[in-house]
């Protein structure tokens, strides 16, 4: 089968003909239809995340149809069912985190497209317990960006509790999806883009945000919570200063530049900073249940598998008009 392979971080992916995997115990073999490109793929390819499997097939927002059901698959999945394969690919199910509904923190967790092979390929194997059914309301291209940007964004959003005024810093894919849910749930969204990014501000405004501006601007009202999706540590003290007492800054990314120091008074008043790591299956299920009701609309730009490097480069330089989606065997 054809696959785009990372042989070494900080090098372009190479198109390779590799053996088609076969499903092990509890696994599904999935014929990949589409795979959306996530910022985390960039962090892996750019060597910003430690110890990836090498060589590695990246990609963890995978949509496909089941080709083969491995032995011991203890679920409702059958051949030809459409499934989504997310970032969280395996957990041990027995550590203190797994046993307390925090499988996202499992010490031995494995991740699709990072420590196990992902979806920049014609086929992928996945542990059936971590695959999702996908609403038929979405086609293969439109549903792919929901699988990480949407699910992780949703976990970040849930960490903001019942915040009425919600700031979102970094208006990329996750922000685009989560803003739609926040507005559906009657929150006021304050969107912060890169300073001077008029196009980004326009697209945020179109979603119905209460206020949009540059991340260097002070919003007209204090925020109850803020989510930072941009991998920019300097935004943490900035967002903190925009919060009302008792507010929380949620850092939604897996990688962020260092956070500069700031005066304690900015944290005082029971403000809090937290991060969001990975996702649980429950986050995914909740998100996939609410998304078609909103309904959450995705925007994407499609590429053939062999153009994965072009997709990654356009992502890196901020030139994408939506989520990059590799179209591999859709339709
Ligand atoms: Zn565990
Ligand atoms: Zn991701």
CSV table of C-alpha atoms in Angstrom, one decimal, residues 9-319:
chain,number,residue,atom,x,y,z
A,9,UNK,CA,12.0,14.5,12.1
A,10,UNK,CA,12.7,17.8,10.3
A,11,UNK,CA,12.7,16.0,6.9
A,12,UNK,CA,9.9,15.9,4.3
A,13,UNK,CA,7.7,12.8,4.3
A,14,UNK,CA,8.5,10.3,1.6
A,15,UNK,CA,6.0,8.4,-0.5
A,16,UNK,CA,6.7,4.7,0.1
A,17,UNK,CA,5.2,1.4,-0.9
A,18,UNK,CA,4.9,-0.4,2.5
A,19,UNK,CA,3.3,-3.7,3.4
A,20,UNK,CA,-0.4,-3.5,4.2
A,21,UNK,CA,-0.9,-4.1,7.9
A,22,UNK,CA,-3.0,-6.9,9.2
A,23,UNK,CA,-5.3,-6.5,12.2
A,24,UNK,CA,-4.1,-7.9,15.5
A,25,UNK,CA,-6.1,-9.0,18.5
A,26,UNK,CA,-9.0,-6.5,19.0
A,27,UNK,CA,-8.0,-4.4,16.0
A,28,UNK,CA,-9.8,-3.3,12.9
A,29,UNK,CA,-8.2,-2.9,9.4
A,30,UNK,CA,-9.6,0.2,7.9
A,31,UNK,CA,-9.4,1.4,4.3
A,32,UNK,CA,-8.6,5.1,4.7
A,33,UNK,CA,-11.0,7.5,2.9
A,34,UNK,CA,-9.7,10.8,4.3
A,35,UNK,CA,-7.2,12.0,6.9
A,36,UNK,CA,-7.3,15.6,8.1
A,37,UNK,CA,-4.0,17.3,9.0
A,38,UNK,CA,-3.6,18.5,12.6
A,39,UNK,CA,-1.2,21.0,14.0
A,40,UNK,CA,0.2,18.1,16.1
A,41,UNK,CA,1.3,16.5,12.8
A,42,UNK,CA,3.4,19.5,12.2
A,43,UNK,CA,4.9,19.3,15.8
A,44,UNK,CA,5.7,15.6,15.1
A,45,UNK,CA,7.3,16.2,11.7
A,46,UNK,CA,9.2,19.2,13.0
A,47,UNK,CA,10.7,17.2,15.8
A,48,UNK,CA,8.9,19.2,18.6
A,49,UNK,CA,7.4,16.1,20.2
A,50,UNK,CA,9.9,13.6,21.7
A,51,UNK,CA,10.4,10.0,20.7
A,52,UNK,CA,8.0,9.4,17.8
A,53,UNK,CA,7.9,5.9,16.4
A,54,UNK,CA,10.3,5.9,13.4
A,55,UNK,CA,9.7,5.4,10.6
A,56,UNK,CA,6.2,6.7,11.2
A,57,UNK,CA,3.1,7.2,9.1
A,58,UNK,CA,1.5,10.4,10.6
A,59,UNK,CA,-2.1,11.3,10.8
A,60,UNK,CA,-4.8,11.0,13.5
A,61,UNK,CA,-8.0,12.4,12.1
A,62,UNK,CA,-8.8,9.3,10.0
A,63,UNK,CA,-12.1,8.4,8.3
A,64,UNK,CA,-12.4,5.1,6.6
A,65,UNK,CA,-14.4,1.9,6.1
A,66,UNK,CA,-13.7,-1.4,7.9
A,67,UNK,CA,-12.0,-3.8,5.6
A,68,UNK,CA,-11.3,-6.6,8.1
A,69,UNK,CA,-12.3,-7.2,11.7
A,70,UNK,CA,-9.6,-8.8,13.8
A,71,UNK,CA,-10.0,-11.5,16.3
A,72,UNK,CA,-11.4,-10.6,19.7
A,73,UNK,CA,-13.1,-7.4,18.6
A,74,UNK,CA,-15.7,-7.1,21.2
A,75,UNK,CA,-18.0,-4.5,19.6
A,76,UNK,CA,-20.7,-3.7,17.2
A,77,UNK,CA,-18.4,-2.9,14.3
A,78,UNK,CA,-18.7,-4.9,11.1
A,79,UNK,CA,-17.1,-4.9,7.7
A,80,UNK,CA,-17.9,-1.7,5.6
A,81,UNK,CA,-19.0,0.3,8.6
A,82,UNK,CA,-17.6,3.9,8.5
A,83,UNK,CA,-15.4,4.7,11.5
A,84,UNK,CA,-13.3,7.6,12.8
A,85,UNK,CA,-9.9,7.0,14.3
A,86,UNK,CA,-8.6,9.7,16.7
A,87,UNK,CA,-5.4,10.7,18.4
A,88,UNK,CA,-5.9,8.4,21.5
A,89,UNK,CA,-5.1,5.0,20.0
A,90,UNK,CA,-4.6,2.7,23.1
A,91,UNK,CA,-4.5,2.9,26.9
A,92,UNK,CA,-3.7,0.2,29.4
A,93,UNK,CA,-7.1,0.4,31.1
A,94,UNK,CA,-5.5,-0.4,34.5
A,95,UNK,CA,-3.4,2.5,35.8
A,96,UNK,CA,-4.7,5.0,38.3
A,97,UNK,CA,-5.7,7.4,35.6
A,98,UNK,CA,-7.6,4.9,33.5
A,99,UNK,CA,-9.4,3.6,36.5
A,100,UNK,CA,-10.6,7.2,37.4
A,101,UNK,CA,-12.1,8.2,34.1
A,102,UNK,CA,-8.9,10.0,33.1
A,103,UNK,CA,-7.6,7.7,30.4
A,104,UNK,CA,-6.3,10.8,28.5
A,105,UNK,CA,-3.6,10.9,31.2
A,106,UNK,CA,-2.6,7.2,31.0
A,107,UNK,CA,1.1,6.8,31.4
A,108,UNK,CA,1.3,4.1,28.8
A,109,UNK,CA,-1.1,5.6,26.3
A,110,UNK,CA,-0.3,5.2,22.6
A,111,UNK,CA,-1.2,7.8,20.1
A,112,UNK,CA,-2.2,7.5,16.4
A,113,UNK,CA,0.2,9.0,14.0
A,114,UNK,CA,2.8,9.5,16.8
A,115,UNK,CA,3.7,6.3,18.6
A,116,UNK,CA,1.6,4.1,16.3
A,117,UNK,CA,1.2,4.4,12.6
A,118,UNK,CA,-1.6,6.7,11.4
A,119,UNK,CA,-3.7,7.6,8.4
A,120,UNK,CA,-1.4,9.2,5.8
A,121,UNK,CA,-1.8,5.8,4.0
A,122,UNK,CA,-4.2,3.6,2.2
A,123,UNK,CA,-4.8,1.4,5.2
A,124,UNK,CA,-4.5,1.6,8.9
A,125,UNK,CA,-5.1,-0.7,11.8
A,126,UNK,CA,-6.7,0.6,15.0
A,127,UNK,CA,-7.8,-0.8,18.3
A,128,UNK,CA,-11.6,-1.1,17.9
A,129,UNK,CA,-12.3,0.2,21.4
A,130,UNK,CA,-10.9,3.6,20.4
A,131,UNK,CA,-12.8,4.0,17.1
A,132,UNK,CA,-16.0,6.1,16.7
A,133,UNK,CA,-19.1,5.7,14.6
A,134,UNK,CA,-19.6,8.8,12.5
A,135,UNK,CA,-22.9,10.5,11.8
A,136,UNK,CA,-24.0,10.0,8.2
A,137,UNK,CA,-24.9,13.7,8.1
A,138,UNK,CA,-21.2,14.4,7.3
A,139,UNK,CA,-19.3,13.2,4.2
A,140,UNK,CA,-15.8,11.8,4.5
A,141,UNK,CA,-14.1,15.1,3.9
A,142,UNK,CA,-16.3,17.2,6.2
A,143,UNK,CA,-16.2,14.8,9.2
A,144,UNK,CA,-12.4,14.4,9.3
A,145,UNK,CA,-11.6,17.8,11.0
A,146,UNK,CA,-14.0,16.9,13.8
A,147,UNK,CA,-11.8,14.1,14.9
A,148,UNK,CA,-9.1,16.1,16.6
A,149,UNK,CA,-9.5,19.8,16.2
A,150,UNK,CA,-13.1,19.2,17.2
A,151,UNK,CA,-12.7,16.7,20.0
A,152,UNK,CA,-9.7,18.3,21.7
A,153,UNK,CA,-11.3,21.7,21.2
A,154,UNK,CA,-14.4,20.3,22.9
A,155,UNK,CA,-12.4,19.0,25.9
A,156,UNK,CA,-10.9,22.5,26.2
A,157,UNK,CA,-14.3,24.1,25.9
A,158,UNK,CA,-15.8,21.8,28.6
A,159,UNK,CA,-12.9,22.9,31.0
A,160,UNK,CA,-14.3,26.4,30.9
A,161,UNK,CA,-17.4,25.2,32.8
A,162,UNK,CA,-20.3,27.5,32.4
A,163,UNK,CA,-18.3,30.6,31.5
A,164,UNK,CA,-20.6,33.2,29.9
A,165,UNK,CA,-18.0,35.3,28.3
A,166,UNK,CA,-15.5,33.1,26.6
A,167,UNK,CA,-12.2,34.3,25.0
A,168,UNK,CA,-10.6,32.2,22.3
A,169,UNK,CA,-7.0,33.0,21.3
A,170,UNK,CA,-5.7,31.6,18.1
A,171,UNK,CA,-8.5,31.4,15.6
A,172,UNK,CA,-7.6,28.2,13.7
A,173,UNK,CA,-9.6,25.0,13.1
A,174,UNK,CA,-10.3,24.1,16.7
A,175,UNK,CA,-11.5,27.6,17.4
A,176,UNK,CA,-13.7,27.7,14.3
A,177,UNK,CA,-15.5,24.5,15.4
A,178,UNK,CA,-15.8,25.2,19.1
A,179,UNK,CA,-17.1,28.8,18.5
A,180,UNK,CA,-20.1,27.2,16.7
A,181,UNK,CA,-20.8,25.0,19.8
A,182,UNK,CA,-20.3,27.9,22.2
A,183,UNK,CA,-22.7,30.2,20.4
A,184,UNK,CA,-25.2,27.3,20.1
A,185,UNK,CA,-25.0,27.1,23.9
A,186,UNK,CA,-25.6,30.8,24.2
A,187,UNK,CA,-22.1,31.8,25.2
A,188,UNK,CA,-20.6,35.2,24.2
A,189,UNK,CA,-17.4,34.5,22.2
A,190,UNK,CA,-14.5,37.0,22.1
A,191,UNK,CA,-12.2,35.9,19.3
A,192,UNK,CA,-8.5,36.9,19.3
A,193,UNK,CA,-6.5,36.5,16.1
A,194,UNK,CA,-3.0,37.4,15.2
A,195,UNK,CA,-2.7,41.2,15.4
A,196,UNK,CA,-3.8,42.6,12.0
A,197,UNK,CA,-5.2,39.4,10.7
A,198,UNK,CA,-8.3,41.0,9.1
A,199,UNK,CA,-9.3,37.9,7.2
A,200,UNK,CA,-9.2,35.8,10.3
A,201,UNK,CA,-11.3,38.4,12.2
A,202,UNK,CA,-13.8,38.5,9.4
A,203,UNK,CA,-14.3,34.7,9.4
A,204,UNK,CA,-14.7,34.8,13.2
A,205,UNK,CA,-17.3,37.5,13.0
A,206,UNK,CA,-19.2,35.5,10.4
A,207,UNK,CA,-19.7,32.8,13.0
A,208,UNK,CA,-21.5,35.3,15.2
A,209,UNK,CA,-18.8,36.2,17.8
A,210,UNK,CA,-19.6,39.0,20.2
A,211,UNK,CA,-16.3,40.7,19.7
A,212,UNK,CA,-13.2,40.1,17.6
A,213,UNK,CA,-9.8,41.7,17.7
A,214,UNK,CA,-6.1,41.1,17.7
A,215,UNK,CA,-4.5,39.2,20.6
A,216,UNK,CA,-2.7,42.4,21.5
A,217,UNK,CA,-6.1,44.1,22.2
A,218,UNK,CA,-7.9,44.3,25.5
A,219,UNK,CA,-11.5,43.1,25.2
A,220,UNK,CA,-14.3,45.5,26.2
A,221,UNK,CA,-15.4,43.3,29.0
A,222,UNK,CA,-13.7,40.9,31.4
A,223,UNK,CA,-13.8,37.3,30.4
A,224,UNK,CA,-15.0,34.4,32.5
A,225,UNK,CA,-12.6,32.0,30.7
A,226,UNK,CA,-10.2,31.9,27.8
A,227,UNK,CA,-9.0,29.0,25.7
A,228,UNK,CA,-5.6,29.4,24.0
A,229,UNK,CA,-5.3,27.3,20.8
A,230,UNK,CA,-2.2,29.1,19.4
A,231,UNK,CA,1.1,27.4,20.4
A,232,UNK,CA,2.3,30.8,21.9
A,233,UNK,CA,3.2,30.8,25.6
A,234,UNK,CA,3.2,34.6,25.7
A,235,UNK,CA,-0.6,34.5,25.3
A,236,UNK,CA,-1.0,32.9,28.7
A,237,UNK,CA,-0.2,36.1,30.7
A,238,UNK,CA,-2.1,38.1,28.1
A,239,UNK,CA,-5.2,36.0,28.5
A,240,UNK,CA,-4.9,36.0,32.3
A,241,UNK,CA,-5.0,39.8,32.3
A,242,UNK,CA,-8.3,39.7,30.3
A,243,UNK,CA,-10.0,37.5,32.9
A,244,UNK,CA,-12.5,38.4,35.6
A,245,UNK,CA,-11.8,37.0,39.1
A,246,UNK,CA,-12.3,33.3,39.3
A,247,UNK,CA,-11.6,32.9,35.6
A,248,UNK,CA,-9.6,30.1,34.0
A,249,UNK,CA,-7.1,30.1,31.1
A,250,UNK,CA,-7.2,26.7,29.3
A,251,UNK,CA,-4.2,25.9,27.2
A,252,UNK,CA,-5.6,23.6,24.4
A,253,UNK,CA,-2.4,22.7,22.6
A,254,UNK,CA,0.0,19.8,23.0
A,255,UNK,CA,3.0,22.0,22.5
A,256,UNK,CA,3.6,25.7,23.4
A,257,UNK,CA,6.5,28.0,23.5
A,258,UNK,CA,7.7,29.0,27.0
A,259,UNK,CA,5.4,31.2,29.1
A,260,UNK,CA,7.1,34.5,30.1
A,261,UNK,CA,6.9,35.4,33.8
A,262,UNK,CA,4.2,37.7,35.0
A,263,UNK,CA,3.2,39.4,38.3
A,264,UNK,CA,1.3,37.3,40.8
A,265,UNK,CA,-1.4,40.0,40.9
A,266,UNK,CA,-2.5,38.8,37.5
A,267,UNK,CA,-3.2,35.3,38.9
A,268,UNK,CA,-4.6,36.5,42.2
A,269,UNK,CA,-8.4,36.5,42.6
A,270,UNK,CA,-8.6,32.7,42.1
A,271,UNK,CA,-7.7,32.9,38.5
A,272,UNK,CA,-6.3,29.6,37.2
A,273,UNK,CA,-4.3,28.2,34.3
A,274,UNK,CA,-4.7,24.6,33.1
A,275,UNK,CA,-3.8,22.5,30.2
A,276,UNK,CA,-5.7,19.9,28.2
A,277,UNK,CA,-4.0,16.7,27.4
A,278,UNK,CA,-5.3,14.3,24.7
A,279,UNK,CA,-8.9,13.2,24.9
A,280,UNK,CA,-11.0,10.5,26.5
A,281,UNK,CA,-13.4,8.4,24.5
A,282,UNK,CA,-16.2,10.1,26.3
A,283,UNK,CA,-15.1,13.5,25.1
A,284,UNK,CA,-15.2,12.1,21.5
A,285,UNK,CA,-18.6,10.6,21.9
A,286,UNK,CA,-20.1,13.7,23.5
A,287,UNK,CA,-18.7,15.9,20.8
A,288,UNK,CA,-19.8,13.7,17.9
A,289,UNK,CA,-23.3,13.7,19.5
A,290,UNK,CA,-23.6,17.5,19.7
A,291,UNK,CA,-21.8,18.4,16.4
A,292,UNK,CA,-24.6,17.3,14.0
A,293,UNK,CA,-27.2,19.0,16.2
A,294,UNK,CA,-25.5,22.5,16.0
A,295,UNK,CA,-24.7,21.6,13.2
A,296,UNK,CA,-21.0,22.3,13.3
A,297,UNK,CA,-19.7,23.2,9.8
A,298,UNK,CA,-16.2,22.4,8.8
A,299,UNK,CA,-14.1,24.1,6.2
A,300,UNK,CA,-11.4,22.2,4.4
A,301,UNK,CA,-8.9,22.3,1.6
A,302,UNK,CA,-8.3,18.9,0.0
A,303,UNK,CA,-5.0,17.4,-1.1
A,304,UNK,CA,-4.1,14.0,-2.6
A,305,UNK,CA,-2.0,11.7,-0.3
A,306,UNK,CA,1.2,12.4,-2.2
A,307,UNK,CA,0.8,16.1,-1.5
A,308,UNK,CA,1.0,15.7,2.2
A,309,UNK,CA,4.2,17.8,2.4
A,310,UNK,CA,2.5,20.6,0.5
A,311,UNK,CA,-0.4,20.5,2.9
A,312,UNK,CA,1.9,20.6,5.9
A,313,UNK,CA,3.9,23.5,4.4
A,314,UNK,CA,0.7,25.5,3.8
A,315,UNK,CA,-0.3,24.8,7.4
A,316,UNK,CA,3.0,25.9,8.7
A,317,UNK,CA,3.0,29.1,6.8
A,318,UNK,CA,-0.7,29.9,7.7
A,319,UNK,CA,-1.8,29.7,4.1
